[in-house]
mmCIF file of C-alpha atoms in Angstrom:
data_model
loop_
_atom_site.group_PDB
_atom_site.id
_atom_site.type_symbol
_atom_site.label_atom_id
_atom_site.label_comp_id
_atom_site.label_asym_id
_atom_site.label_seq_id
_atom_site.Cartn_x
_atom_site.Cartn_y
_atom_site.Cartn_z
ATOM 1 C CA MET A 1262 0.027 -0.031 0.005
ATOM 2 C CA ASN A 1263 1.779 3.103 -1.144
ATOM 3 C CA LEU A 1264 1.304 6.355 -3.079
ATOM 4 C CA LYS A 1265 2.022 4.822 -6.348
ATOM 5 C CA LEU A 1266 -0.860 2.464 -5.832
ATOM 6 C CA ALA A 1267 -3.029 5.407 -4.934
ATOM 7 C CA GLU A 1268 -1.990 7.207 -8.123
ATOM 8 C CA LYS A 1269 -2.759 4.217 -10.292
ATOM 9 C CA SER A 1270 -6.209 3.196 -8.671
ATOM 10 C CA ILE A 1271 -7.724 5.776 -6.386
ATOM 11 C CA PHE A 1272 -10.057 3.186 -5.050
ATOM 12 C CA ARG A 1273 -11.054 1.783 -8.401
ATOM 13 C CA ARG A 1274 -12.093 -1.836 -7.830
ATOM 14 C CA ASN A 1275 -9.428 -3.412 -10.106
ATOM 15 C CA LYS A 1276 -6.641 -5.857 -9.913
ATOM 16 C CA GLN A 1277 -4.174 -3.236 -8.647
ATOM 17 C CA THR A 1278 -6.220 -2.585 -5.549
ATOM 18 C CA PRO A 1279 -5.672 -5.276 -2.788
ATOM 19 C CA GLN A 1280 -8.915 -6.713 -1.389
ATOM 20 C CA SER A 1281 -7.608 -6.202 2.118
ATOM 21 C CA LEU A 1282 -7.234 -2.526 1.523
ATOM 22 C CA ILE A 1283 -10.764 -2.156 -0.013
ATOM 23 C CA GLU A 1284 -12.225 -4.020 3.040
ATOM 24 C CA GLU A 1285 -10.419 -1.909 5.681
ATOM 25 C CA ILE A 1286 -11.240 1.367 3.890
ATOM 26 C CA GLU A 1287 -14.823 0.251 3.966
ATOM 27 C CA ARG A 1288 -14.547 -0.371 7.740
ATOM 28 C CA ILE A 1289 -12.938 3.126 8.222
ATOM 29 C CA ARG A 1290 -15.724 4.595 6.111
ATOM 30 C CA LEU A 1291 -18.433 3.093 8.308
ATOM 31 C CA ASN A 1292 -16.646 4.359 11.429
ATOM 32 C CA VAL A 1293 -16.427 7.806 10.015
ATOM 33 C CA GLU A 1294 -20.030 7.827 9.011
ATOM 34 C CA PHE A 1295 -21.169 6.584 12.389
ATOM 35 C CA SER A 1296 -18.863 9.137 14.222
ATOM 36 C CA SER A 1297 -20.397 11.848 12.026
ATOM 37 C CA PHE A 1298 -23.899 10.624 12.955
ATOM 38 C CA GLU A 1299 -23.080 10.530 16.621
ATOM 39 C CA ASN A 1300 -20.780 13.709 16.954
ATOM 40 C CA LYS A 1301 -21.373 15.509 13.809
ATOM 41 C CA SER A 1302 -17.757 15.025 12.746
ATOM 42 C CA LYS A 1303 -17.643 16.247 9.184
ATOM 43 C CA ILE A 1304 -14.336 17.947 9.058
ATOM 44 C CA ILE A 1305 -11.704 15.303 9.766
ATOM 45 C CA ILE A 1306 -7.987 15.811 9.702
ATOM 46 C CA PHE A 1307 -5.532 13.002 9.007
ATOM 47 C CA THR A 1308 -2.113 13.195 10.507
ATOM 48 C CA SER A 1309 0.781 11.046 11.600
ATOM 49 C CA PRO A 1310 3.983 11.545 13.852
ATOM 50 C CA SER A 1311 6.237 11.689 10.804
ATOM 51 C CA TYR A 1312 6.208 11.298 7.089
ATOM 52 C CA LYS A 1313 5.729 8.198 4.947
ATOM 53 C CA GLU A 1314 3.261 6.492 7.377
ATOM 54 C CA GLY A 1315 0.403 6.200 4.744
ATOM 55 C CA LYS A 1316 -2.051 8.933 5.548
ATOM 56 C CA THR A 1317 -2.250 10.326 1.972
ATOM 57 C CA THR A 1318 -3.225 6.845 0.628
ATOM 58 C CA ILE A 1319 -5.864 6.524 3.335
ATOM 59 C CA VAL A 1320 -7.293 9.928 2.787
ATOM 60 C CA THR A 1321 -7.537 9.480 -1.021
ATOM 61 C CA HIS A 1322 -9.069 6.048 -0.768
ATOM 62 C CA LEU A 1323 -11.450 7.000 2.032
ATOM 63 C CA GLY A 1324 -12.563 10.101 0.200
ATOM 64 C CA ALA A 1325 -13.226 7.969 -2.951
ATOM 65 C CA ALA A 1326 -15.145 5.332 -0.872
ATOM 66 C CA LEU A 1327 -17.357 8.014 0.709
ATOM 67 C CA ALA A 1328 -17.943 9.717 -2.759
ATOM 68 C CA GLU A 1329 -18.812 6.306 -4.176
ATOM 69 C CA ASN A 1330 -21.417 5.936 -1.359
ATOM 70 C CA GLY A 1331 -23.262 8.939 -2.376
ATOM 71 C CA GLN A 1332 -21.497 11.594 -0.137
ATOM 72 C CA ASN A 1333 -20.101 14.874 -1.467
ATOM 73 C CA VAL A 1334 -16.555 14.890 -0.370
ATOM 74 C CA LEU A 1335 -13.793 17.579 -0.382
ATOM 75 C CA LEU A 1336 -10.122 16.636 0.163
ATOM 76 C CA ILE A 1337 -7.808 19.513 1.422
ATOM 77 C CA ASP A 1338 -4.073 19.289 1.347
ATOM 78 C CA THR A 1339 -2.632 21.437 4.235
ATOM 79 C CA ASP A 1340 0.890 20.160 4.010
ATOM 80 C CA ILE A 1341 2.015 23.319 2.414
ATOM 81 C CA LYS A 1342 5.691 22.529 2.438
ATOM 82 C CA LYS A 1343 5.443 18.922 1.120
ATOM 83 C CA PRO A 1344 2.077 18.675 -0.661
ATOM 84 C CA THR A 1345 1.033 15.501 -2.393
ATOM 85 C CA LEU A 1346 -2.609 15.443 -3.256
ATOM 86 C CA HIS A 1347 -1.958 17.241 -6.539
ATOM 87 C CA LYS A 1348 0.391 14.622 -7.591
ATOM 88 C CA VAL A 1349 -2.057 11.762 -6.742
ATOM 89 C CA PHE A 1350 -4.756 13.392 -8.793
ATOM 90 C CA LYS A 1351 -2.419 14.810 -11.419
ATOM 91 C CA ILE A 1352 -3.503 18.307 -11.195
ATOM 92 C CA LYS A 1353 -1.612 21.559 -10.869
ATOM 93 C CA ASN A 1354 -0.773 23.088 -7.618
ATOM 94 C CA THR A 1355 -0.469 26.695 -8.739
ATOM 95 C CA VAL A 1356 -3.720 27.684 -7.117
ATOM 96 C CA GLY A 1357 -4.905 26.197 -3.832
ATOM 97 C CA LEU A 1358 -5.481 26.580 -0.127
ATOM 98 C CA THR A 1359 -3.021 29.300 0.420
ATOM 99 C CA ASN A 1360 -4.504 31.427 -2.299
ATOM 100 C CA VAL A 1361 -7.931 31.173 -0.570
ATOM 101 C CA LEU A 1362 -6.477 31.998 2.856
ATOM 102 C CA THR A 1363 -4.573 35.009 1.589
ATOM 103 C CA GLY A 1364 -7.501 36.417 -0.134
ATOM 104 C CA GLN A 1365 -6.246 36.032 -3.654
ATOM 105 C CA LYS A 1366 -8.862 33.547 -4.695
ATOM 106 C CA THR A 1367 -12.135 32.125 -3.495
ATOM 107 C CA ALA A 1368 -12.588 28.562 -2.549
ATOM 108 C CA GLU A 1369 -14.906 27.975 -5.494
ATOM 109 C CA GLU A 1370 -12.260 29.193 -7.933
ATOM 110 C CA SER A 1371 -9.646 27.012 -6.310
ATOM 111 C CA ILE A 1372 -11.308 23.626 -5.802
ATOM 112 C CA ASN A 1373 -10.590 20.873 -8.477
ATOM 113 C CA GLN A 1374 -13.025 18.239 -9.696
ATOM 114 C CA THR A 1375 -11.584 14.714 -9.791
ATOM 115 C CA ASN A 1376 -12.569 11.820 -12.001
ATOM 116 C CA ILE A 1377 -14.922 10.596 -9.362
ATOM 117 C CA GLY A 1378 -18.188 12.636 -9.563
ATOM 118 C CA ARG A 1379 -18.738 13.599 -5.885
ATOM 119 C CA LEU A 1380 -15.020 13.898 -4.946
ATOM 120 C CA LYS A 1381 -13.283 17.281 -5.188
ATOM 121 C CA VAL A 1382 -9.845 18.445 -4.109
ATOM 122 C CA LEU A 1383 -8.389 21.768 -2.852
ATOM 123 C CA THR A 1384 -4.629 21.516 -3.333
ATOM 124 C CA ALA A 1385 -2.090 23.067 -1.008
ATOM 125 C CA GLY A 1386 -1.128 26.056 -3.267
ATOM 126 C CA PRO A 1387 2.096 28.100 -3.172
ATOM 127 C CA ILE A 1388 4.016 28.413 -0.104
ATOM 128 C CA PRO A 1389 3.181 31.774 1.702
ATOM 129 C CA TYR A 1390 5.576 33.865 3.726
ATOM 130 C CA SER A 1391 4.221 32.341 7.033
ATOM 131 C CA THR A 1392 2.066 29.188 7.037
ATOM 132 C CA GLU A 1393 1.489 29.667 10.753
ATOM 133 C CA LYS A 1394 -0.029 33.140 10.342
ATOM 134 C CA VAL A 1395 -2.163 31.929 7.463
ATOM 135 C CA PHE A 1396 -3.653 29.031 9.486
ATOM 136 C CA LYS A 1397 -4.353 31.326 12.467
ATOM 137 C CA SER A 1398 -6.224 33.755 10.203
ATOM 138 C CA THR A 1399 -10.058 34.241 10.647
ATOM 139 C CA THR A 1400 -10.268 33.425 6.924
ATOM 140 C CA LEU A 1401 -9.572 29.880 7.640
ATOM 141 C CA ASP A 1402 -12.566 29.630 10.089
ATOM 142 C CA GLU A 1403 -14.769 31.355 7.529
ATOM 143 C CA MET A 1404 -13.664 29.063 4.730
ATOM 144 C CA LEU A 1405 -14.318 25.804 6.750
ATOM 145 C CA GLU A 1406 -17.801 27.053 7.887
ATOM 146 C CA LYS A 1407 -18.620 27.921 4.356
ATOM 147 C CA LEU A 1408 -17.376 24.697 2.866
ATOM 148 C CA SER A 1409 -19.008 22.538 5.507
ATOM 149 C CA LYS A 1410 -22.324 23.697 4.203
ATOM 150 C CA SER A 1411 -21.480 22.568 0.631
ATOM 151 C CA PHE A 1412 -19.880 19.164 1.463
ATOM 152 C CA ASP A 1413 -20.900 16.144 3.510
ATOM 153 C CA TYR A 1414 -17.302 15.431 4.515
ATOM 154 C CA ILE A 1415 -14.059 17.366 4.382
ATOM 155 C CA LEU A 1416 -10.978 15.249 4.756
ATOM 156 C CA VAL A 1417 -7.718 17.046 5.440
ATOM 157 C CA ASP A 1418 -4.370 15.574 4.382
ATOM 158 C CA SER A 1419 -1.872 17.372 6.747
ATOM 159 C CA ALA A 1420 1.639 17.567 7.580
ATOM 160 C CA PRO A 1421 2.866 15.294 10.476
ATOM 161 C CA ALA A 1422 1.731 16.497 13.820
ATOM 162 C CA LEU A 1423 5.324 16.876 15.176
ATOM 163 C CA GLN A 1424 6.481 18.966 12.145
ATOM 164 C CA GLY A 1425 5.823 22.452 13.318
ATOM 165 C CA ASN A 1426 2.671 24.092 14.556
ATOM 166 C CA ASP A 1427 0.565 24.129 11.303
ATOM 167 C CA THR A 1428 -1.162 20.838 11.689
ATOM 168 C CA ARG A 1429 -1.919 21.376 15.452
ATOM 169 C CA ILE A 1430 -3.481 24.894 14.628
ATOM 170 C CA PHE A 1431 -5.581 23.250 11.809
ATOM 171 C CA ALA A 1432 -6.505 20.181 13.952
ATOM 172 C CA SER A 1433 -7.921 22.515 16.621
ATOM 173 C CA LYS A 1434 -10.538 23.887 14.082
ATOM 174 C CA CYS A 1435 -11.611 20.524 12.890
ATOM 175 C CA ASP A 1436 -14.388 18.266 14.236
ATOM 176 C CA GLY A 1437 -11.915 15.335 14.707
ATOM 177 C CA VAL A 1438 -8.526 13.824 14.144
ATOM 178 C CA ILE A 1439 -7.512 10.385 12.891
ATOM 179 C CA MET A 1440 -3.846 9.523 13.480
ATOM 180 C CA VAL A 1441 -2.056 7.175 11.058
ATOM 181 C CA VAL A 1442 0.895 5.112 12.216
ATOM 182 C CA LYS A 1443 2.994 2.583 10.465
ATOM 183 C CA ASP A 1444 3.994 -0.780 11.795
ATOM 184 C CA GLY A 1445 7.822 -1.096 11.982
ATOM 185 C CA LYS A 1446 8.389 2.658 11.478
ATOM 186 C CA THR A 1447 6.545 4.585 13.987
ATOM 187 C CA GLU A 1448 8.145 4.572 17.361
ATOM 188 C CA ASN A 1449 5.920 4.310 20.349
ATOM 189 C CA ALA A 1450 7.434 7.353 21.865
ATOM 190 C CA ARG A 1451 6.804 9.440 18.788
ATOM 191 C CA ALA A 1452 3.184 8.287 18.533
ATOM 192 C CA LEU A 1453 2.634 9.229 22.191
ATOM 193 C CA GLU A 1454 4.319 12.619 21.663
ATOM 194 C CA ALA A 1455 2.059 13.328 18.636
ATOM 195 C CA LYS A 1456 -1.031 12.297 20.638
ATOM 196 C CA LYS A 1457 0.041 14.670 23.452
ATOM 197 C CA ALA A 1458 0.671 17.449 21.087
ATOM 198 C CA LEU A 1459 -2.765 17.140 19.592
ATOM 199 C CA GLU A 1460 -4.297 17.030 23.003
ATOM 200 C CA ILE A 1461 -2.602 20.217 24.072
ATOM 201 C CA ALA A 1462 -4.019 21.842 20.879
ATOM 202 C CA LYS A 1463 -7.422 20.667 22.106
ATOM 203 C CA ALA A 1464 -7.899 18.462 18.989
ATOM 204 C CA ASN A 1465 -10.544 15.753 19.198
ATOM 205 C CA LEU A 1466 -8.804 12.395 18.508
ATOM 206 C CA LEU A 1467 -11.387 10.200 16.826
ATOM 207 C CA GLY A 1468 -9.213 7.109 16.177
ATOM 208 C CA VAL A 1469 -5.961 5.493 15.046
ATOM 209 C CA VAL A 1470 -5.189 3.700 11.813
ATOM 210 C CA LEU A 1471 -2.297 1.209 11.870
ATOM 211 C CA ASN A 1472 -0.663 0.624 8.485
ATOM 212 C CA ALA A 1473 0.539 -2.971 9.075
ATOM 213 C CA LYS A 1474 2.230 -4.504 6.046
ATOM 214 C CA PRO A 1475 1.582 -7.093 4.871
ATOM 215 C CA LYS A 1476 -1.579 -7.432 6.929
ATOM 216 C CA GLY A 1477 -3.023 -4.225 5.581
ATOM 217 C CA LEU A 1478 -4.774 -1.592 7.648
ATOM 218 C CA LEU A 1479 -6.044 -1.926 11.188
ATOM 219 C CA SER A 1480 -8.156 0.748 12.638
ATOM 220 C CA LYS A 1481 -9.436 1.533 16.074
ATOM 221 C CA PHE A 1482 -12.043 4.347 16.754
ATOM 222 C CA PHE A 1483 -12.792 5.696 20.247
#
């Protein structure tokens, strides 16, 4: 399960998509929908203690699964310094989130349609002079409030929780957080440190997804 797989398939049910991945994404989808029903969690940010733990793959496949189930879904890339969603969907990153937050463009002008009807993407956009100031702006709150009225789910692909303050700031503005950790890579101490950092930011941790090769994904929701 890796980024190249996501680029090729984006949850298309073909020979390139492992059945174990499809089944676990379906379980995560059901948990997310149940959490949304119980706690009105529609803006969910996905993060990890460090890079290359699998969160982008999970975000793209989950977004596609929700869209294929009839939900209107927006994916937002908030990893401004190392964005990946535009690469996965093969779209330009010249206009995106940062243009919206700095007032250069509207969200409507910046959102991209994917090859899946109900799935749209807001790429990260160009790097601004200060990502922290951009994420602390009232424009972000206004944007999320407006977009939440247009989409059933907003899934945020963020930078690792321990890479600066951007993710923690954004997480505090979301309904919930799902942390992705990778078997054999994520150290327990780093995972606990990331969890504590999110708690200090007053983020609502909904669950954890373990990327456990070769077994696939294992998820636990609270």
